[in-house]
Amino acid sequence: MKTNSLPFISRRSTVYGTHAVVSSSQPLATQAGIEILKKGGNAADAAIAV
């Protein structure tokens, strides 16, 4: 199977997680989601926070 790879250029570094991920365009919103997960919240709780 042949795969096409497209070049992706970004100024931001790649981050890998092993347990969860929170992503948004705003760093403070992402941090809010991370804090919810750290305090025992689930993915739905973090999504609402973001």
Short mmCIF file of C-alpha atoms in Angstrom, two decimals:
data_model
loop_
_atom_site.label_atom_id
_atom_site.label_comp_id
_atom_site.label_asym_id
_atom_site.label_seq_id
_atom_site.Cartn_x
_atom_site.Cartn_y
_atom_site.Cartn_z
CA MET A 1 0.00 0.00 0.00
CA LYS A 2 1.40 3.34 -1.03
CA THR A 3 0.88 6.26 1.30
CA ASN A 4 1.19 9.89 0.38
CA SER A 5 2.96 12.06 2.88
CA LEU A 6 2.36 15.75 2.79
CA PRO A 7 4.89 18.08 4.33
CA PHE A 8 3.60 19.78 7.45
CA ILE A 9 5.35 22.89 8.65
CA SER A 10 4.62 24.22 12.11
CA ARG A 11 6.33 26.64 14.44
CA ARG A 12 5.11 24.67 17.44
CA SER A 13 6.73 21.58 18.86
CA THR A 14 5.08 18.17 18.84
CA VAL A 15 3.83 16.90 22.19
CA TYR A 16 3.04 13.28 23.00
CA GLY A 17 0.86 12.08 25.87
CA THR A 18 0.33 8.64 27.34
CA HIS A 19 -2.90 9.10 29.32
CA ALA A 20 -4.88 12.04 27.99
CA VAL A 21 -4.80 14.97 25.62
CA VAL A 22 -6.28 18.46 25.70
CA SER A 23 -6.03 20.72 22.69
CA SER A 24 -7.33 24.17 21.79
CA SER A 25 -6.16 27.28 20.02
CA GLN A 26 -5.85 29.12 23.33
CA PRO A 27 -3.17 28.12 25.88
CA LEU A 28 -5.28 29.20 28.88
CA ALA A 29 -8.22 27.09 27.72
CA THR A 30 -5.93 24.09 27.25
CA GLN A 31 -4.51 24.60 30.74
CA ALA A 32 -8.04 24.69 32.17
CA GLY A 33 -8.78 21.32 30.56
CA ILE A 34 -5.54 19.86 31.90
CA GLU A 35 -6.34 21.05 35.42
CA ILE A 36 -9.78 19.41 35.25
CA LEU A 37 -8.20 16.09 34.26
CA LYS A 38 -5.54 16.36 37.00
CA LYS A 39 -8.29 16.85 39.58
CA GLY A 40 -10.02 13.64 38.51
CA GLY A 41 -12.42 14.96 35.90
CA ASN A 42 -13.25 13.01 32.77
CA ALA A 43 -13.05 13.92 29.08
CA ALA A 44 -16.52 15.49 29.09
CA ASP A 45 -15.61 17.70 32.05
CA ALA A 46 -12.40 18.81 30.33
CA ALA A 47 -14.23 19.50 27.06
CA ILE A 48 -16.71 21.75 28.86
CA ALA A 49 -13.86 23.60 30.58
CA VAL A 50 -12.13 24.21 27.26
#
